[in-house]
Every structure is written in structure tokens, then in C-alpha cells.
CSV table of C-alpha atoms in Angstrom, one decimal:
chain,number,residue,atom,x,y,z
R,1,MET,CA,-41.8,-78.2,-128.8
R,2,ALA,CA,-40.1,-78.9,-132.0
R,3,GLU,CA,-43.2,-80.7,-133.5
R,4,LYS,CA,-44.7,-79.5,-136.7
R,5,PHE,CA,-48.4,-78.4,-137.1
R,6,ASP,CA,-50.1,-77.5,-140.5
R,7,VAL,CA,-51.4,-74.4,-138.4
R,8,ILE,CA,-50.5,-72.3,-135.2
R,9,VAL,CA,-53.3,-70.1,-134.3
R,10,VAL,CA,-52.0,-67.1,-131.7
R,11,GLY,CA,-54.8,-66.2,-129.7
R,12,ALA,CA,-58.2,-68.0,-128.3
R,13,GLY,CA,-60.5,-65.0,-128.3
R,14,PRO,CA,-63.4,-65.2,-130.9
R,15,SER,CA,-61.4,-65.0,-134.1
R,16,GLY,CA,-58.8,-67.5,-132.9
R,17,ASN,CA,-61.2,-70.0,-131.6
R,18,ALA,CA,-63.1,-69.5,-134.6
R,19,ALA,CA,-60.5,-70.3,-137.0
R,20,ALA,CA,-59.1,-73.3,-134.9
R,21,LEU,CA,-62.6,-74.8,-134.6
R,22,LYS,CA,-63.0,-74.9,-138.4
R,23,LEU,CA,-59.3,-76.1,-139.0
R,24,ALA,CA,-59.3,-79.1,-136.5
R,25,GLU,CA,-63.0,-80.1,-137.6
R,26,SER,CA,-61.5,-80.4,-141.2
R,27,GLY,CA,-58.8,-82.7,-140.0
R,28,LEU,CA,-55.8,-80.6,-140.0
R,29,SER,CA,-53.3,-80.3,-136.9
R,30,VAL,CA,-53.8,-77.2,-135.1
R,31,LEU,CA,-51.9,-75.7,-132.0
R,32,GLN,CA,-53.8,-72.9,-130.6
R,33,ILE,CA,-51.2,-70.7,-128.2
R,34,GLU,CA,-52.8,-68.5,-125.5
R,35,ARG,CA,-50.7,-66.4,-123.0
R,36,GLY,CA,-53.3,-66.1,-120.4
R,37,GLU,CA,-54.0,-69.0,-117.7
R,38,SER,CA,-56.8,-70.1,-119.7
R,39,PRO,CA,-58.9,-68.7,-122.3
R,40,GLY,CA,-60.8,-65.6,-121.5
R,41,SER,CA,-59.0,-65.2,-117.8
R,42,LYS,CA,-57.7,-61.9,-119.2
R,43,ASN,CA,-61.7,-60.5,-119.9
R,44,VAL,CA,-63.8,-59.8,-117.1
R,45,GLN,CA,-66.1,-57.7,-118.6
R,46,GLY,CA,-69.3,-58.5,-120.2
R,47,ALA,CA,-70.3,-58.3,-124.5
R,48,ILE,CA,-72.6,-58.5,-126.8
R,49,LEU,CA,-72.9,-61.7,-128.9
R,50,TYR,CA,-74.3,-61.8,-132.4
R,51,SER,CA,-75.4,-65.3,-133.1
R,52,ASP,CA,-75.4,-65.5,-136.5
R,53,ALA,CA,-71.7,-66.2,-137.0
R,54,LEU,CA,-71.3,-68.2,-134.3
R,55,GLU,CA,-74.6,-70.6,-135.3
R,56,LYS,CA,-72.7,-70.9,-138.8
R,57,LEU,CA,-69.9,-72.6,-136.9
R,58,ILE,CA,-71.8,-74.4,-134.0
R,59,PRO,CA,-75.4,-74.8,-134.9
R,60,ASP,CA,-76.3,-76.1,-131.3
R,61,PHE,CA,-74.5,-73.4,-129.5
R,62,ARG,CA,-77.7,-72.5,-127.6
R,63,ASP,CA,-77.7,-75.8,-126.0
R,64,ASP,CA,-74.9,-75.5,-123.6
R,65,ALA,CA,-73.3,-72.0,-124.2
R,66,PRO,CA,-73.1,-69.6,-121.1
R,67,LEU,CA,-75.5,-66.9,-122.4
R,68,GLU,CA,-76.8,-64.2,-120.2
R,69,ARG,CA,-79.9,-62.7,-121.9
R,70,HIS,CA,-81.1,-62.4,-125.4
R,71,VAL,CA,-81.6,-58.7,-126.4
R,72,ILE,CA,-85.2,-57.8,-127.3
R,73,GLU,CA,-84.8,-54.0,-127.0
R,74,GLN,CA,-82.1,-51.6,-128.6
R,75,ARG,CA,-82.3,-47.7,-126.8
R,76,MET,CA,-80.3,-45.0,-128.3
R,77,TRP,CA,-79.6,-41.9,-126.1
R,78,VAL,CA,-78.2,-38.6,-127.2
R,79,LEU,CA,-77.2,-37.0,-124.0
R,80,ASP,CA,-76.3,-33.2,-122.7
R,81,ASP,CA,-75.6,-32.7,-119.2
R,82,ASP,CA,-78.7,-33.5,-117.4
R,83,SER,CA,-81.2,-34.9,-120.0
R,84,PHE,CA,-81.3,-37.3,-122.8
R,85,VAL,CA,-83.3,-37.3,-126.1
R,86,GLY,CA,-83.5,-41.1,-127.4
R,87,THR,CA,-85.4,-43.7,-129.4
R,88,HIS,CA,-86.1,-47.3,-128.6
R,89,TYR,CA,-86.6,-50.3,-130.8
R,90,ARG,CA,-88.4,-53.4,-129.1
R,91,SER,CA,-89.8,-56.1,-131.1
R,92,ASP,CA,-91.6,-59.4,-130.3
R,93,SER,CA,-89.6,-60.8,-133.0
R,94,PHE,CA,-86.6,-60.6,-131.2
R,95,ASN,CA,-88.2,-62.5,-128.4
R,96,LYS,CA,-88.7,-65.7,-130.7
R,97,GLU,CA,-86.2,-68.4,-131.1
R,98,PRO,CA,-83.4,-68.6,-132.5
R,99,TYR,CA,-82.3,-65.3,-130.8
R,100,ASN,CA,-80.5,-62.7,-132.8
R,101,ARG,CA,-78.2,-61.2,-130.2
R,102,TYR,CA,-77.3,-62.2,-126.6
R,103,THR,CA,-75.4,-60.3,-123.7
R,104,MET,CA,-72.6,-62.4,-122.1
R,105,ILE,CA,-69.4,-62.6,-119.8
R,106,ARG,CA,-66.4,-63.1,-122.0
R,107,ALA,CA,-64.5,-65.2,-119.4
R,108,GLN,CA,-67.2,-67.8,-119.3
R,109,PHE,CA,-67.9,-67.5,-123.2
R,110,ASP,CA,-64.1,-67.8,-124.1
R,111,LYS,CA,-63.5,-70.9,-121.9
R,112,TRP,CA,-66.5,-72.7,-123.4
R,113,PHE,CA,-65.7,-71.8,-126.7
R,114,SER,CA,-62.0,-73.2,-126.4
R,115,GLU,CA,-63.7,-76.4,-124.9
R,116,ARG,CA,-65.4,-76.7,-128.1
R,117,VAL,CA,-62.1,-76.2,-130.2
R,118,GLN,CA,-60.3,-78.7,-128.0
R,119,LYS,CA,-62.9,-81.5,-128.6
R,120,ALA,CA,-62.6,-81.0,-132.4
R,121,GLY,CA,-59.0,-81.9,-131.8
R,122,ALA,CA,-56.9,-78.8,-131.5
R,123,LEU,CA,-54.2,-78.8,-129.1
R,124,LEU,CA,-54.3,-75.6,-126.7
R,125,ILE,CA,-51.2,-74.4,-124.6
R,126,CYS,CA,-51.8,-71.5,-122.1
R,127,GLU,CA,-49.5,-69.3,-120.2
R,128,THR,CA,-47.3,-69.3,-123.2
R,129,THR,CA,-46.1,-65.7,-124.7
R,130,VAL,CA,-45.2,-65.7,-128.3
R,131,SER,CA,-42.0,-63.6,-128.5
R,132,HIS,CA,-41.7,-63.5,-132.3
R,133,LEU,CA,-42.3,-65.3,-135.3
R,134,LEU,CA,-39.8,-67.5,-137.0
R,135,LEU,CA,-39.1,-66.6,-140.5
R,136,ASP,CA,-37.1,-68.4,-143.6
R,137,GLY,CA,-36.5,-65.2,-145.5
R,138,GLN,CA,-40.0,-63.6,-145.9
R,139,ARG,CA,-42.0,-66.8,-145.2
R,140,VAL,CA,-43.3,-67.5,-141.8
R,141,ILE,CA,-42.4,-70.9,-140.7
R,142,GLY,CA,-43.5,-71.0,-137.2
R,143,VAL,CA,-43.4,-68.9,-133.6
R,144,MET,CA,-40.6,-68.7,-130.8
R,145,THR,CA,-42.3,-69.0,-127.2
R,146,ASP,CA,-41.1,-68.0,-123.8
R,147,ARG,CA,-40.8,-71.9,-123.1
R,148,GLN,CA,-37.8,-73.8,-122.6
R,149,GLY,CA,-36.8,-75.2,-126.3
R,150,GLY,CA,-39.8,-72.8,-127.6
R,151,GLU,CA,-39.3,-73.1,-131.3
R,152,ILE,CA,-42.7,-74.6,-133.0
R,153,TYR,CA,-43.0,-75.0,-136.4
R,154,ALA,CA,-46.3,-74.8,-138.9
R,155,ASP,CA,-46.7,-74.5,-142.6
R,156,ALA,CA,-49.0,-71.3,-141.6
R,157,VAL,CA,-49.8,-68.9,-138.5
R,158,ILE,CA,-52.8,-66.8,-137.9
R,159,LEU,CA,-52.2,-64.2,-135.9
R,160,ALA,CA,-55.7,-63.7,-133.4
R,161,ASP,CA,-53.6,-61.6,-130.9
R,162,GLY,CA,-55.9,-58.5,-130.5
R,163,VAL,CA,-55.9,-55.2,-131.4
R,164,ASN,CA,-52.1,-54.5,-130.4
R,165,SER,CA,-50.6,-57.3,-132.2
R,166,LEU,CA,-47.1,-57.1,-131.4
R,167,LEU,CA,-46.2,-59.9,-133.6
R,168,ALA,CA,-47.3,-58.3,-136.5
R,169,LYS,CA,-45.5,-55.1,-135.6
R,170,LYS,CA,-42.3,-57.0,-134.7
R,171,ALA,CA,-42.6,-58.8,-138.4
R,172,GLY,CA,-43.1,-55.5,-140.3
R,173,PHE,CA,-46.8,-57.0,-141.4
R,174,HIS,CA,-48.2,-53.4,-140.1
R,175,PRO,CA,-46.7,-50.3,-138.8
R,176,GLU,CA,-47.4,-48.8,-135.2
R,177,LEU,CA,-50.8,-48.0,-134.3
R,178,LYS,CA,-51.8,-44.7,-134.4
R,179,PRO,CA,-53.8,-43.4,-131.3
R,180,LYS,CA,-56.4,-41.9,-133.6
R,181,ASN,CA,-57.2,-45.2,-135.0
R,182,VAL,CA,-57.6,-47.0,-131.4
R,183,ALA,CA,-60.4,-46.5,-128.6
R,184,LEU,CA,-59.5,-46.9,-124.9
R,185,ALA,CA,-62.7,-48.3,-123.2
R,186,VAL,CA,-63.5,-48.7,-119.4
R,187,LYS,CA,-66.1,-50.9,-118.1
R,188,GLU,CA,-67.7,-51.8,-114.9
R,189,ILE,CA,-70.0,-54.7,-113.8
R,190,HIS,CA,-72.4,-53.8,-111.1
R,191,PHE,CA,-74.1,-56.9,-109.6
R,192,MET,CA,-77.8,-56.7,-108.2
R,193,PRO,CA,-80.9,-59.2,-108.0
R,194,GLN,CA,-82.3,-60.3,-111.2
R,195,GLU,CA,-85.6,-59.6,-110.1
R,196,LEU,CA,-84.5,-55.7,-109.8
R,197,ILE,CA,-83.2,-55.9,-113.4
R,198,GLU,CA,-86.1,-57.1,-114.9
R,199,GLN,CA,-88.5,-54.6,-113.0
R,200,ARG,CA,-86.0,-51.6,-113.8
R,201,PHE,CA,-85.8,-52.5,-117.5
R,202,GLY,CA,-89.1,-54.0,-118.0
R,203,VAL,CA,-88.1,-57.5,-119.3
R,204,LYS,CA,-88.7,-60.7,-117.9
R,205,GLY,CA,-86.9,-64.2,-117.8
R,206,ASP,CA,-84.0,-64.2,-120.1
R,207,GLU,CA,-85.1,-60.7,-121.9
R,208,GLY,CA,-82.3,-58.4,-122.0
R,209,VAL,CA,-82.1,-54.6,-123.2
R,210,VAL,CA,-79.1,-52.8,-124.9
R,211,ILE,CA,-78.7,-48.8,-124.4
R,212,GLU,CA,-75.9,-47.1,-126.4
R,213,MET,CA,-75.3,-43.5,-125.9
R,214,VAL,CA,-73.5,-40.3,-127.7
R,215,GLY,CA,-73.1,-36.9,-126.4
R,216,LYS,CA,-71.9,-35.1,-123.6
R,217,ILE,CA,-70.9,-37.8,-121.9
R,218,THR,CA,-67.6,-37.9,-123.8
R,219,LYS,CA,-66.7,-34.4,-123.1
R,220,GLY,CA,-66.4,-33.2,-126.7
R,221,MET,CA,-64.1,-36.8,-127.4
R,222,MET,CA,-64.8,-39.3,-130.2
R,223,GLY,CA,-66.5,-41.9,-128.5
R,224,THR,CA,-69.8,-43.7,-127.0
R,225,GLY,CA,-71.4,-44.8,-124.0
R,226,PHE,CA,-73.1,-48.2,-123.4
R,227,LEU,CA,-75.2,-50.2,-120.9
R,228,TYR,CA,-76.6,-53.7,-121.1
R,229,THR,CA,-78.0,-56.1,-119.0
R,230,ASN,CA,-76.9,-59.4,-118.0
R,231,ARG,CA,-78.7,-62.1,-115.9
R,232,GLU,CA,-77.6,-60.8,-112.4
R,233,SER,CA,-75.6,-57.8,-113.3
R,234,ILE,CA,-75.3,-54.4,-115.6
R,235,THR,CA,-72.3,-53.9,-117.6
R,236,ILE,CA,-71.9,-50.1,-118.0
R,237,GLY,CA,-69.0,-48.3,-120.2
R,238,VAL,CA,-67.5,-45.5,-122.0
R,239,GLY,CA,-65.0,-45.4,-124.9
R,240,CYS,CA,-63.3,-43.0,-126.5
R,241,MET,CA,-60.2,-42.3,-129.0
R,242,LEU,CA,-56.9,-42.7,-127.5
R,243,SER,CA,-55.5,-39.5,-129.4
R,244,ASP,CA,-58.8,-37.6,-127.7
R,245,PHE,CA,-57.3,-38.9,-124.2
R,246,LYS,CA,-54.1,-37.6,-124.8
R,247,ASN,CA,-55.6,-34.3,-125.5
R,248,GLN,CA,-57.8,-34.0,-122.7
R,249,LYS,CA,-57.2,-33.6,-119.0
R,250,ILE,CA,-59.5,-36.7,-117.9
R,251,THR,CA,-58.6,-40.1,-117.0
R,252,PRO,CA,-60.7,-43.0,-118.5
R,253,TYR,CA,-62.0,-43.9,-115.2
R,254,GLU,CA,-62.8,-40.1,-114.4
R,255,LEU,CA,-64.8,-40.1,-117.6
R,256,LEU,CA,-66.8,-43.2,-116.4
R,257,GLU,CA,-67.4,-41.8,-113.1
R,258,GLN,CA,-69.0,-38.5,-114.4
R,259,MET,CA,-70.8,-40.8,-116.9
R,260,LYS,CA,-72.4,-42.8,-114.0
R,261,ALA,CA,-73.5,-39.7,-112.0
R,262,HIS,CA,-75.6,-38.6,-115.0
R,263,PRO,CA,-79.2,-38.0,-113.6
R,264,SER,CA,-80.5,-40.3,-116.6
R,265,ILE,CA,-78.0,-42.9,-115.8
R,266,LYS,CA,-77.6,-43.0,-111.8
R,267,PRO,CA,-80.7,-44.3,-111.1
R,268,MET,CA,-80.4,-47.6,-113.2
R,269,LEU,CA,-77.2,-48.6,-111.4
R,270,GLU,CA,-78.9,-47.8,-107.7
R,271,GLY,CA,-78.9,-51.2,-105.7
R,272,GLY,CA,-76.1,-52.7,-107.5
R,273,GLU,CA,-72.5,-53.6,-106.2
R,274,MET,CA,-69.5,-52.9,-108.6
R,275,LYS,CA,-67.2,-55.9,-108.3
R,276,GLU,CA,-65.5,-55.8,-111.7
R,277,TYR,CA,-63.5,-53.2,-113.8
R,278,THR,CA,-61.3,-53.4,-116.5
R,279,ALA,CA,-59.9,-51.5,-119.4
R,280,HIS,CA,-59.3,-52.6,-122.9
R,281,LEU,CA,-58.2,-51.2,-126.6
R,282,ILE,CA,-60.7,-51.5,-129.4
R,283,PRO,CA,-59.8,-51.1,-133.0
R,284,GLU,CA,-61.9,-48.1,-134.3
R,285,GLY,CA,-59.7,-46.9,-137.1
R,286,GLY,CA,-62.4,-48.4,-139.6
R,287,PHE,CA,-61.5,-49.7,-143.4
R,288,ASN,CA,-58.5,-47.1,-144.1
R,289,ALA,CA,-56.5,-48.3,-141.1
R,290,ILE,CA,-56.9,-52.3,-142.2
R,291,PRO,CA,-53.2,-53.4,-142.6
R,292,ASN,CA,-52.1,-56.0,-145.0
R,293,LEU,CA,-54.0,-59.1,-143.7
R,294,TYR,CA,-51.8,-62.0,-145.6
R,295,GLY,CA,-48.4,-63.1,-146.7
R,296,ASP,CA,-46.0,-65.9,-146.9
R,297,GLY,CA,-47.3,-68.1,-144.6
R,298,TRP,CA,-49.3,-65.6,-142.4
R,299,MET,CA,-52.7,-64.3,-142.0
R,300,ILE,CA,-54.2,-61.6,-139.6
R,301,VAL,CA,-57.8,-62.0,-138.3
R,302,GLY,CA,-60.2,-60.2,-135.7
R,303,ASP,CA,-59.2,-57.2,-133.7
R,304,ALA,CA,-55.5,-57.7,-134.8
R,305,GLY,CA,-57.0,-56.7,-138.4
R,306,MET,CA,-58.9,-53.7,-137.2
R,307,PHE,CA,-61.9,-55.4,-137.9
R,308,VAL,CA,-64.8,-53.7,-135.8
R,309,ASN,CA,-67.6,-51.7,-137.1
R,310,ALA,CA,-67.7,-48.7,-134.7
R,311,VAL,CA,-71.0,-47.6,-135.9
R,312,HIS,CA,-73.1,-50.5,-135.3
R,313,ARG,CA,-70.8,-51.6,-132.3
R,314,GLU,CA,-70.1,-54.9,-133.9
R,315,GLY,CA,-67.1,-56.8,-133.1
R,316,SER,CA,-67.8,-60.4,-132.2
R,317,ASN,CA,-69.5,-61.4,-135.3
R,318,LEU,CA,-66.8,-60.0,-137.5
R,319,ALA,CA,-64.0,-61.7,-135.6
R,320,MET,CA,-65.3,-65.0,-136.1
R,321,THR,CA,-66.3,-64.5,-139.5
R,322,THR,CA,-62.7,-63.4,-140.4
R,323,GLY,CA,-61.5,-66.4,-138.2
R,324,MET,CA,-63.8,-68.5,-140.6
R,325,HIS,CA,-62.6,-67.3,-143.7
R,326,ALA,CA,-58.9,-67.7,-143.0
R,327,ALA,CA,-59.6,-71.4,-141.8
R,328,ASP,CA,-61.5,-71.9,-145.0
R,329,THR,CA,-58.8,-70.7,-147.2
R,330,LEU,CA,-56.4,-73.2,-145.4
R,331,ILE,CA,-58.7,-76.1,-145.7
R,332,GLU,CA,-59.2,-75.3,-149.6
R,333,LEU,CA,-55.5,-74.9,-150.4
R,334,LYS,CA,-54.7,-77.9,-148.4
R,335,SER,CA,-57.3,-80.1,-149.9
R,336,GLU,CA,-55.8,-78.6,-153.4
R,337,GLY,CA,-52.4,-79.5,-152.5
R,338,LYS,CA,-51.1,-76.0,-152.8
R,339,GLU,CA,-48.7,-74.2,-150.4
R,340,PHE,CA,-49.6,-71.3,-148.3
R,341,SER,CA,-47.7,-68.7,-150.2
R,342,ALA,CA,-48.8,-65.1,-150.3
R,343,ALA,CA,-49.9,-65.7,-153.9
R,344,ASN,CA,-52.4,-68.3,-152.8
R,345,LEU,CA,-53.6,-66.8,-149.5
R,346,LYS,CA,-55.0,-63.9,-151.4
R,347,ARG,CA,-58.0,-65.8,-151.6
R,348,TYR,CA,-58.6,-64.9,-148.1
R,349,LYS,CA,-58.9,-61.4,-149.1
R,350,ALA,CA,-61.0,-62.1,-151.9
R,351,ARG,CA,-63.2,-63.9,-149.3
R,352,LEU,CA,-63.5,-61.0,-146.7
R,353,ASP,CA,-64.2,-58.5,-150.0
R,354,GLU,CA,-67.3,-60.6,-150.9
R,355,SER,CA,-68.4,-60.7,-147.3
R,356,PHE,CA,-70.4,-58.4,-145.2
R,357,VAL,CA,-67.4,-57.8,-143.2
R,358,MET,CA,-65.5,-55.6,-145.8
R,359,LYS,CA,-68.6,-54.5,-147.3
R,360,ASP,CA,-69.6,-52.8,-144.2
R,361,MET,CA,-66.3,-51.3,-143.4
R,362,LYS,CA,-66.1,-50.1,-146.6
R,363,LYS,CA,-69.4,-48.2,-146.2
R,364,TYR,CA,-68.1,-46.3,-143.2
R,365,LYS,CA,-64.5,-45.6,-144.4
R,366,ASN,CA,-65.2,-42.0,-144.1
R,367,MET,CA,-66.8,-41.9,-140.4
R,368,PRO,CA,-63.3,-41.8,-138.2
R,369,ASP,CA,-62.0,-38.8,-140.1
R,370,VAL,CA,-65.1,-37.0,-140.3
R,371,PHE,CA,-66.0,-37.5,-136.1
R,372,HIS,CA,-62.3,-37.0,-135.2
R,373,THR,CA,-62.4,-33.4,-136.6
R,374,ASN,CA,-65.9,-32.4,-135.9
R,375,PRO,CA,-66.2,-32.2,-131.7
R,376,GLN,CA,-69.5,-30.2,-132.4
R,377,PHE,CA,-71.3,-33.5,-133.2
R,378,PHE,CA,-70.5,-34.4,-129.5
R,379,ASN,CA,-71.1,-31.2,-128.0
R,380,ASP,CA,-73.2,-28.7,-129.9
R,381,TYR,CA,-75.9,-30.9,-131.1
R,382,PRO,CA,-76.7,-33.0,-128.0
R,383,ASP,CA,-77.4,-29.5,-126.5
R,384,LEU,CA,-79.4,-28.2,-129.3
R,385,ILE,CA,-81.4,-31.5,-129.4
R,386,SER,CA,-82.1,-31.5,-125.9
R,387,GLN,CA,-82.9,-27.8,-125.7
R,388,ALA,CA,-85.7,-28.1,-128.6
R,389,ALA,CA,-87.3,-31.0,-127.1
R,390,ARG,CA,-87.4,-29.0,-123.8
R,391,THR,CA,-88.9,-26.3,-125.5
R,392,MET,CA,-91.3,-28.0,-127.4
R,393,LEU,CA,-92.5,-30.0,-124.4
R,394,THR,CA,-92.8,-27.1,-121.9
R,395,VAL,CA,-96.3,-25.7,-121.8
R,396,ASP,CA,-96.1,-21.9,-120.9
R,397,GLY,CA,-98.6,-20.2,-122.8
R,398,VAL,CA,-96.0,-19.5,-125.8
R,399,ASP,CA,-97.4,-20.7,-129.0
R,400,LYS,CA,-95.8,-23.5,-131.1
R,401,LYS,CA,-94.9,-21.5,-134.3
R,402,THR,CA,-93.1,-19.1,-131.9
R,403,LYS,CA,-91.4,-21.9,-130.2
R,404,GLU,CA,-90.2,-23.4,-133.7
R,405,LYS,CA,-88.7,-20.0,-134.4
R,406,GLN,CA,-86.9,-20.0,-131.2
R,407,ILE,CA,-85.6,-23.7,-131.9
R,408,ARG,CA,-84.4,-22.7,-135.4
R,409,LYS,CA,-82.6,-19.4,-134.3
R,410,SER,CA,-80.9,-21.3,-131.3
R,411,PHE,CA,-79.4,-24.0,-134.0
R,412,SER,CA,-78.4,-21.2,-136.4
R,413,GLN,CA,-76.9,-19.1,-133.8
R,414,ARG,CA,-74.9,-21.8,-132.6
R,415,ARG,CA,-73.8,-23.3,-135.9
R,416,SER,CA,-74.7,-20.7,-138.2
R,417,LEU,CA,-76.5,-21.7,-141.6
R,418,PHE,CA,-73.5,-22.8,-143.6
R,419,GLY,CA,-72.3,-24.6,-140.5
R,420,LEU,CA,-75.5,-26.6,-140.6
R,421,MET,CA,-75.5,-27.3,-144.1
R,422,GLY,CA,-71.9,-28.4,-143.5
R,423,ASP,CA,-72.4,-30.6,-140.9
R,424,ALA,CA,-75.5,-32.0,-142.9
R,425,PHE,CA,-73.0,-33.2,-145.6
R,426,LYS,CA,-70.4,-34.2,-143.0
R,427,LEU,CA,-72.7,-36.6,-141.7
R,428,TRP,CA,-74.0,-37.8,-145.0
R,429,ARG,CA,-70.3,-38.4,-145.8
R,430,ALA,CA,-69.5,-40.5,-142.7
R,431,PHE,CA,-72.6,-42.5,-143.5
R,432,GLU,CA,-72.7,-42.9,-147.1
């Protein structure tokens, strides 16, 4: 166990696998450490895979990757207590190869991804926990594991150990996570016949649907719900910020149960059997919560670096892209004969700044604070929007101009004119 490697990658999720794959393919000696029994063993839930990032890593991934359905339709719902107002986008262009997005089961996908990493030459050890980083002054020189004689050395260590990166906190690379920067999501997988899914959602073959939801289902808390189709199952879940859960007298499981009972959601689950349930943390603090990402002999990638675009629900593509940029930085420095010092590893941050990852994170930097402090976006407006739709669609002998006046009055009474103007500015600020 005292052997030295060029790079140690801690974690075998999308970001860690992406980094390890590129490094191994370049000829560097790579050790990847996973605390689970196998890559993906800690993940039972479904997820969304964005093909662009993976295609850059593995151009032929569609040939044998364990994919569920390619997404041809995106639905957005705003829910009150008993109805929803929504939009759909369905395009035949999303039904033509190469497909843009897929649903997947993480346990299967992570295992497949890791097998590709190992074939490239990386060494993987599982059921191993890294207790802390080995330091020479301020420089990371390896890791200490829970195995006998568990010191392992490397020229660089990549931390891909998830949102609650204990290693980074122990080493003082970033402070304790704040509850307002982390969401707790709960998910269930409901199994049902493939034919029933296709009939219910208007798809066939490998086509799939994603539904993202906001509104009263989160009880005024900052969060979203989601539902998407797998081949023979449906993944449904809801996530809210930890800080909100601390202040509300409701558990995540109770929130999910109430969401499933919503009259617009319940029919989609009928005939299914719930077999899997999980809860996990999601970094949603945004741009302002990103920690220092590099130092002497170390880099942070994926969820450990808070790389999730909460507005667009993107995570796996950011994880893989950050992993690739970290690997490319080390490969470049190695080819130049330069050490992995902080001064040289700043290239990693420069690469990220030029990529869509940091540009998108920066674009929505104000979003978390805006929605944290304005619960009306999750309570008042779903009611008002639904009420407006119901008023206009009800044929009751009242003329449409009168109905429009009623709608304007309901908005101004609930939020006031200045409140509406202020909320419009806040939304602009969140999405500028």
C-alpha cells in the first residue's frame, strides 16, 4: 500500500470516473478509491444523463452503456393544491440520433463507467475509506486509508468524494457546508410494465419524458419536484434546502408522500410498485458557494466543488466536465515536466472559467439568495397562476374583460402593485 501513483482519485462517481479515465488513457498511473462495495453501490436512484460531456470522453458510449430512455419531451409544471399550469416541449429532433439526454439508473451506469476506467489502466480499490489527506507542510502528498498500512502516496490527489467532502473540510480547504447551500432530495422508483409507461406518457420504444415541478408541493420551501420515465419504472422525487427543512415541521419523506397524493401526480403512479427509496444531498448554493478548487497537490471536482446548475437541473454533465478539466490540467503539466503546485494548478480554474460550467454558474449566482428570501414564489404565485387559468377557462356567462379585471385584482390584492413590481425585479435579478 506504500506504492506511489501519479494521481489518486477519491470517489468513483461521474466526476471521479471522468478524471480517472482521461488520466489513465494518457498513460499516467492512477489509483481510484471508492468506499462503496462497488462503484454505484451507494446509488439506487434514477438520474438524468447529458450525453455531450460523456460523448467527449467515450464517443461510442451508446453502444453498451446501460441507458434507460432518451428524453424527447420536457414538461414544466407549476402546482397549487389541486391543479397545475404547465408547458410542454416535445421535439422530433430529440428523437433522432445522437440523442441529447437519457434517463439512467446510477448503480448500473456508475459500474459500467468504472469498468471503462479500469480497462484504460486505472487501479480501483473499493470498500476503502480515505480518513484524511497526507500533508507535507501545505502540500498534499497522498491519502491515509482505513486499510492496514493504509498510507498511499501520489503527486496529486483529486477529490471527487461528493457534496459533503469530509476530506476537504478536514484539510481546511473549504468551511463547513451551510444548510442554505445544500438540498436534501428524496426519491422513489416505482416499477410498472413498460407498456403501461408508454401508454401513460405517450411514448414508444426507448422514448422518455421528464417532468419538473415547482409550487405548493414544497410547502413554501425553496425546492422542486421531478418525475421521469425509465424503461420499466418511474423515478419520482422532491428536494428542498436543508435550512428550510430545519425550519419546517415536516420530514422529507412526508413531503414526498404528500406530493405523490396530488391529484395531478397520483394517476401517473397508479399500477406501479415502489421498490426503491433513497435520500441524498445536492449542492445548490450556486456560484457564491464554490470553494477554493485547487492547491499544492490537490483539486476538487464535481459535487465536492458545488457544481450543480439548480435552475436547469444539470449535474452529471458539470461533474464529468470538471473531472475532464482537472485531468487535462495534470496531463498537460506532466508533459511539460512541471510540478503539481498551486501556481501551476491554477490552470484548472482558468479552464473552468472559460467553460460553460463556470459561465452558467456565474449567470445564476443571485438565484439562491433571491428564492431563499422570497417564499411567495413557491406559495402565492402558484395559487394566483392556477386561479387565473381557472377563471379564464370557466364558461359561466361572465365576459372576458370582467374576468381579466378579476385576475388583475386577485394579483394586486395578494401581492400589491409594488410587491408585483418588486417580484418581477427579483426574478430578473435571479436569471439575469
